[in-house]
XYZ file of C-alpha atoms in Angstrom:
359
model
C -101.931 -72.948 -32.812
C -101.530 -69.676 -34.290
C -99.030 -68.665 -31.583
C -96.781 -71.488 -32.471
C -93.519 -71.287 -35.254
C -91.202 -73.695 -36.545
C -90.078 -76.640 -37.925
C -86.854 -77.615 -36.212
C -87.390 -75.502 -33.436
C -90.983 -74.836 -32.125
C -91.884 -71.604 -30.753
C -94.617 -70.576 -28.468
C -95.739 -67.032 -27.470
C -98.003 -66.689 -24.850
C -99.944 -63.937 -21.918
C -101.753 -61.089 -22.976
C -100.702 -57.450 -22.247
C -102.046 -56.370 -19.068
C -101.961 -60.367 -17.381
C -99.996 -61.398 -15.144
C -96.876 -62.301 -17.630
C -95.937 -62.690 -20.689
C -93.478 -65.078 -21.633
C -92.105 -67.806 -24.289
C -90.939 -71.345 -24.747
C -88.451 -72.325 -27.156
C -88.470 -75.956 -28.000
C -85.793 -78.457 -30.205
C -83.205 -76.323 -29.538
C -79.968 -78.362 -28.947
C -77.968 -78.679 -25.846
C -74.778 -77.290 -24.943
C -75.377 -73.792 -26.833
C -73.697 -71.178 -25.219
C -75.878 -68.026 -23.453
C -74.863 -64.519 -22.768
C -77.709 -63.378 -20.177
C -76.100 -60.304 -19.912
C -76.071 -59.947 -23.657
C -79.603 -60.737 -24.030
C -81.073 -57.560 -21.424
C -79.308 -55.454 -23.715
C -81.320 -56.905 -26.591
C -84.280 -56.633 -25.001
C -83.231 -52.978 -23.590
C -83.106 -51.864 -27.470
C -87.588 -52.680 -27.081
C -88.793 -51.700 -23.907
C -90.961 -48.712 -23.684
C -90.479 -45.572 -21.512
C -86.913 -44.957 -22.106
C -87.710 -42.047 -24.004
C -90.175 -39.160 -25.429
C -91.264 -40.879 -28.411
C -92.125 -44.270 -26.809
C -94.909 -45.258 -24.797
C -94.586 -43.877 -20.967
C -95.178 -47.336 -19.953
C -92.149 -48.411 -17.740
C -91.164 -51.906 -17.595
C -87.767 -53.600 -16.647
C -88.455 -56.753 -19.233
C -86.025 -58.872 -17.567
C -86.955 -62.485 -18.242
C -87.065 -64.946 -15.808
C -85.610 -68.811 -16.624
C -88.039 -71.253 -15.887
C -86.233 -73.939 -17.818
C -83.812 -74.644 -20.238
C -80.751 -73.349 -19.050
C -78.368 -74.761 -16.707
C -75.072 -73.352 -15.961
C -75.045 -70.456 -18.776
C -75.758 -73.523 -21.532
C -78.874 -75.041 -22.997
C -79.553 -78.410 -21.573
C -81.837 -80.297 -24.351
C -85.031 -79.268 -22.479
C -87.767 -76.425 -23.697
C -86.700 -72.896 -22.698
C -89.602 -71.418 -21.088
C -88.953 -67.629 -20.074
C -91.945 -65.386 -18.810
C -91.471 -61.369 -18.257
C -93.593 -60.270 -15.128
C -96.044 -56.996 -16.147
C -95.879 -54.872 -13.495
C -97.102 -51.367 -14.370
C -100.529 -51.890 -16.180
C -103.620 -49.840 -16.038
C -106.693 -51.789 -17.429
C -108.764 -49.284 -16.708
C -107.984 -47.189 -19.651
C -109.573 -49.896 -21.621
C -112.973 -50.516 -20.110
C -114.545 -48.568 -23.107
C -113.262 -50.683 -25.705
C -115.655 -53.548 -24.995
C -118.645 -51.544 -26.658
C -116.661 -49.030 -28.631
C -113.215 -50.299 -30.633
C -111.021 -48.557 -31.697
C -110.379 -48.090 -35.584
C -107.230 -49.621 -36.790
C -107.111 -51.990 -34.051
C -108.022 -55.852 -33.486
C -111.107 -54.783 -30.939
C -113.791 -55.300 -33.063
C -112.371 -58.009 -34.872
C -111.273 -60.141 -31.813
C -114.854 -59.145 -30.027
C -116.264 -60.868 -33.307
C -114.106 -63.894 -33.267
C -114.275 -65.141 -30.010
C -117.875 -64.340 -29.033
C -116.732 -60.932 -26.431
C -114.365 -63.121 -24.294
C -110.915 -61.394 -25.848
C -108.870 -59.521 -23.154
C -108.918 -55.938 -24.351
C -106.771 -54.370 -21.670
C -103.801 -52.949 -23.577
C -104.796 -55.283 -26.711
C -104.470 -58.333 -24.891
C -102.759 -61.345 -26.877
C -103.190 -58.735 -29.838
C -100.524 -55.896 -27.981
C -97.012 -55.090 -29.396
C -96.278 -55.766 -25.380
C -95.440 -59.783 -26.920
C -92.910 -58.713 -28.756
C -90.991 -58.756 -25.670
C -91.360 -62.438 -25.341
C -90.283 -62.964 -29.240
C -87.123 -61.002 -28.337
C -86.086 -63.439 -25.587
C -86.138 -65.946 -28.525
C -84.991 -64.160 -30.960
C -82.283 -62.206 -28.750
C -81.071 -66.052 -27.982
C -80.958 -66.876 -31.741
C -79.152 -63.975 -32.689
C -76.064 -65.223 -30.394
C -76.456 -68.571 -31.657
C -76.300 -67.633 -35.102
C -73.582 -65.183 -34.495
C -71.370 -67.838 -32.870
C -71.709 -69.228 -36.811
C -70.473 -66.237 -38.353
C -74.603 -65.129 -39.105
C -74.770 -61.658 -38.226
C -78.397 -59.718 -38.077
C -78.613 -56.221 -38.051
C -81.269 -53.366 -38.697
C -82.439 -50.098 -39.037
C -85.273 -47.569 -39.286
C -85.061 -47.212 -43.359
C -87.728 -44.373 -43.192
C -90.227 -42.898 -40.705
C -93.316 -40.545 -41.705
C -91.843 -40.553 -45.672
C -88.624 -39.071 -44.366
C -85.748 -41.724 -45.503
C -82.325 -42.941 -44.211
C -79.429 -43.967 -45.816
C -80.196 -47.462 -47.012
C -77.882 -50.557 -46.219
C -75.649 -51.624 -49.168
C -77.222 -54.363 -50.765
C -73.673 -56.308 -51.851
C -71.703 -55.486 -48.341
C -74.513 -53.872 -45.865
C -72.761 -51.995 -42.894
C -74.376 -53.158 -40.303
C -71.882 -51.068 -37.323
C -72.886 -47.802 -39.426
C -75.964 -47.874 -37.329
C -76.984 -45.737 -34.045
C -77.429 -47.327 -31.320
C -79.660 -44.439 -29.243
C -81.595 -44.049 -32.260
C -80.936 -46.733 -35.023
C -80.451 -45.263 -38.017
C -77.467 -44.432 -40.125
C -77.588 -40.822 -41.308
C -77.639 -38.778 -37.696
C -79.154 -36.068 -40.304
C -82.374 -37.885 -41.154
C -82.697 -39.006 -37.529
C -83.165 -35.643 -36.904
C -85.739 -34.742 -39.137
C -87.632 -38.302 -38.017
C -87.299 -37.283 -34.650
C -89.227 -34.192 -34.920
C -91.754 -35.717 -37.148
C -92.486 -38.191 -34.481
C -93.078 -34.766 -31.902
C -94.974 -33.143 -34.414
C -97.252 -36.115 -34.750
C -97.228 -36.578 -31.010
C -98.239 -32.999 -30.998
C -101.241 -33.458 -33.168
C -102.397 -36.037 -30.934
C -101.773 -38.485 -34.221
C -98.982 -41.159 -34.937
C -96.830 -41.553 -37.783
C -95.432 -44.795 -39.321
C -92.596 -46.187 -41.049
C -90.242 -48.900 -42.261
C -87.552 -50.891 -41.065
C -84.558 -52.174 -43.480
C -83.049 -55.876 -42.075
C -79.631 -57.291 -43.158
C -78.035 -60.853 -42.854
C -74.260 -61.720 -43.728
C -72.704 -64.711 -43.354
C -75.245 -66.901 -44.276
C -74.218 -70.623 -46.187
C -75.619 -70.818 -49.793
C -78.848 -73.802 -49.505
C -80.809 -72.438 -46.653
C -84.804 -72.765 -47.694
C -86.603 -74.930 -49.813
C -88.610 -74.307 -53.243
C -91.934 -73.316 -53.147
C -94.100 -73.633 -49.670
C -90.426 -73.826 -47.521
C -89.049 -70.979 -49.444
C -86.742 -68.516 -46.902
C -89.091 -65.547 -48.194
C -91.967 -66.968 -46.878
C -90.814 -68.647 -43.736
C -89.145 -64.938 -42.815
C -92.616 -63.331 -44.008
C -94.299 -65.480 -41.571
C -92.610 -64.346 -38.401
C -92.274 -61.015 -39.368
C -95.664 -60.368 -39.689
C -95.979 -61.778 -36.434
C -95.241 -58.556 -35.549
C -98.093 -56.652 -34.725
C -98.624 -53.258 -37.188
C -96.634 -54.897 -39.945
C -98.259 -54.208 -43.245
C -95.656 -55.113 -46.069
C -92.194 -57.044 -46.360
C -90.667 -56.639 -49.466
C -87.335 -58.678 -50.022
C -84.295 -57.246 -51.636
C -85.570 -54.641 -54.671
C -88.686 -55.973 -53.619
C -91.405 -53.961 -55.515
C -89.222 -52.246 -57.701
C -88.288 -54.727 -59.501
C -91.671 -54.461 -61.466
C -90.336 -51.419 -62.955
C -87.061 -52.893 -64.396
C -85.967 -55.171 -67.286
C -84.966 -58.589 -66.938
C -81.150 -57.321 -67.825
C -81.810 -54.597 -64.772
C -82.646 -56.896 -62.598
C -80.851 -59.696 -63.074
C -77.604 -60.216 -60.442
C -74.634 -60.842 -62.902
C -72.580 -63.918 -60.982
C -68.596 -63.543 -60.312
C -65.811 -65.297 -58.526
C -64.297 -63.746 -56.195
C -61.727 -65.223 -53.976
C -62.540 -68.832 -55.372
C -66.086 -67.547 -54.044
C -69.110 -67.695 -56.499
C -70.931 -64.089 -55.916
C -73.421 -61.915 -57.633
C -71.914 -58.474 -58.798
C -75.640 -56.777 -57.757
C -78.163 -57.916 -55.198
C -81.656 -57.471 -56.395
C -82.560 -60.916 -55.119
C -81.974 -60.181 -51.563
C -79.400 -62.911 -51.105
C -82.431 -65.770 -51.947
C -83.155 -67.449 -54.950
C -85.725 -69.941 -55.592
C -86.401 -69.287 -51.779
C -83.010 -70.696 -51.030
C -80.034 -68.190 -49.677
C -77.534 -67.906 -52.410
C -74.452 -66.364 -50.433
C -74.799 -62.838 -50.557
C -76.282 -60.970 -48.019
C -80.112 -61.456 -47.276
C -82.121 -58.113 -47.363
C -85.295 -57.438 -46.655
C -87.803 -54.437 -45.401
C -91.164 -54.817 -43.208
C -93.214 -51.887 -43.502
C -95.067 -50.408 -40.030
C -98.739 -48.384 -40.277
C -99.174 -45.832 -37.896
C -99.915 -46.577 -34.065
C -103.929 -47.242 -34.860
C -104.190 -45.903 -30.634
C -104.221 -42.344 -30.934
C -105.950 -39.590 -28.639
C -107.755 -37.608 -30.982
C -110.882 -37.954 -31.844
C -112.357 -40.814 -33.973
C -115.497 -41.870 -35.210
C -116.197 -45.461 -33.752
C -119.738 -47.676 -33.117
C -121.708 -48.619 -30.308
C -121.537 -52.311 -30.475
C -124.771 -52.268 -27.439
C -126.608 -49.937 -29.314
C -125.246 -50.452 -32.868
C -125.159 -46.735 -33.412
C -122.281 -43.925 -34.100
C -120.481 -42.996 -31.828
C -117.527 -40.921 -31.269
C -114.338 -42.312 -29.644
C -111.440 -40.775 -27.640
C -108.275 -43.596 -26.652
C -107.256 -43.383 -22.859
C -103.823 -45.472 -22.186
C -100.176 -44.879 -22.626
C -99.350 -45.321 -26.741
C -96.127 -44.656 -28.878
C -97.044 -41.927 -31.150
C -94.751 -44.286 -33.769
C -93.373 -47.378 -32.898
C -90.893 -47.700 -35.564
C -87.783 -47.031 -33.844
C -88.637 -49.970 -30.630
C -89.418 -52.058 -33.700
C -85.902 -52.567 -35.245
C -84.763 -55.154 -32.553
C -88.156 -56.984 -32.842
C -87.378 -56.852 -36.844
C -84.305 -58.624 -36.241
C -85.780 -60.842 -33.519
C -88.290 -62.255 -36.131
C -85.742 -62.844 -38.475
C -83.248 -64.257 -36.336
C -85.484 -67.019 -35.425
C -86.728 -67.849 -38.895
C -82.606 -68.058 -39.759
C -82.202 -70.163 -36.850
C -85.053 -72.785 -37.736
C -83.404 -73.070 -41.667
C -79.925 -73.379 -40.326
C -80.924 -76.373 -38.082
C -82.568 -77.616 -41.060
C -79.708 -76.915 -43.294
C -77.299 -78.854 -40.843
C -79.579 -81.539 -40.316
C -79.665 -82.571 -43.918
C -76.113 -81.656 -44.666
């Protein structure tokens, strides 16, 4: 199923926007792992929409309810399955979108696909709304792996072309980030901010990109070829609705340099083998190499937007003009840095068990 990840651990995503929930089950995990529940709302605070002017107005609590799993604060051995209850829809806004989709969007593709019996009411299975459900699992990986010493943290590296101080590649920072809004430089926050209100404005959306760091990680994670850590992180993260691009370490920049640019000299330091640069990203032959694993997922612009737009009948098959009803973030950029690290976090927690397995 295309809603299903993992190889040691087996993820399942499931609802659609405006249904009665969404929720997840997390499978293979082992028992007796510690969980902060307390911890986790916070995560999941750091996604929900309405908790400010740049965000859809679209108020929900996400708190996730346990259906199984847990016992006690601790895993037991037996699937996680946590569903978030959607209580402040209106379908209504979508009843259009049958005939006419909207450009950018999965509507015309997902009317195509499955013969007109998608659920287009907020995007259905399609909607950013199941991110929320990816960052109960990833929220619950990210303690896991930080009760290893694997810390995941990230932040909006540039909105609308305006940029923010990038992490450092060798030793990224990851406290140097906001927590209101999660970039570094409180200067280019600014100017992002008011880009976002300018696009709002305009009736339009902007998008952006989001940087990701990992320290701590073992050197051996990931496999050559088909298993390699790029692609098994590239695989959730475009999970992610609205990602276009991920790019790892220099990423596409490194088809501008020499092999003696690019290259990351190795040292020792403190009887530690290390690389003196990072333009790998912390993986090499898609297996972590020590250093810290970087990466960036690029985000198009909210494809919902109230202008507007030239669209089709799909009953007539003629032209026809289109204006979006519903509640949309005019960019989505900034309530897509937890779901960045949520993505990764789980792909890190699948190659650790891996990793420990064999080891």
């Amino acid at each position: 199923m295309s809603s299903t990840y993992g190889q040691m651990i087996k993820l399942s995503i499931f609802g659609q926007s405006h249904g009665a929930a969404i929720g997840m089950t997390l499978d293979g995990v082992p028992a007796g792992l510690s969980v902060d529940l307390d911890e986790l709302q916070r995560f999941l605070k750091r996604r929900a929409p309405g908790q400010n002017d740049f965000s859809t107005p679209r108020k929900e609590d996400d708190a996730p309810e346990f259906l199984s799993g847990l016992l006690d604060g601790y895993t037991c051995g037996a699937p996680i399955t946590a569903i978030i209850k959607n209580t402040n829809t209106r379908s209504v806004d979508y009843k259009n979108l049958m005939d006419c989709p909207r450009p950018g969007h999965a509507d015309y593709t997902a009317q195509v696909k499955y013969g007109g019996y998608q659920d287009l009411s907020g995007g259905g299975h399609f909607s950013g709304r199941l991110t929320a459900p990816l960052c109960i699992a990833g929220g619950l990986c990210k303690q896991w792996l930080d009760a290893q010493g694997i810390q995941i943290g990230a932040h909006i590296a540039n909105i609308a072309g305006i940029s923010d101080t990038p992490f450092f590649p060798v030793s990224p920072q990851l406290a140097q980030v906001g927590v209101d809004f999660p970039v570094i430089s409180k200067e280019a926050g600014a100017i992002m901010r008011r880009a976002i209100q300018d696009a709002k404005a305009d009736c339009d959306s902007v998008g952006g990109i989001v940087e990701c760091a990992v320290t701590g990680l073992p050197v051996g994670l990931g496999e050559p070829m088909f298993g390699g850590m790029e692609g098994r992180i590239a695989q959730m993260v475009y999970g992610i609705p609205a990602v276009k691009g991920v790019e790892f370490g220099a990423g596409f920049g490194t088809a501008k340099l020499r092999g003696s640019q690019n290259n990351d000299p190795y040292i020792i330091e403190d009887g530690i083998v290390k690389t003196q640069t990072n333009h790998a990203g912390g993986i090499l032959g898609g297996i972590t190499n020590g250093m810290p694993l970087i990466l960036r997922a690029a985000f198009k612009p909210t494809p919902s937007i109230s202008r507007p737009q030239t669209s089709v009948s799909l009953g007539h098959m003629e032209q026809k003009e289109l204006i979006v009803k519903g509640r949309h973030d005019p960019c989505i950029v900034p309530r897509a840095v937890p779901v960045v690290e949520a993505a990764v976090a789980i792909a890190i927690y699948d190659a650790f068990l891996e990793w420990k397995a064999r080891r």
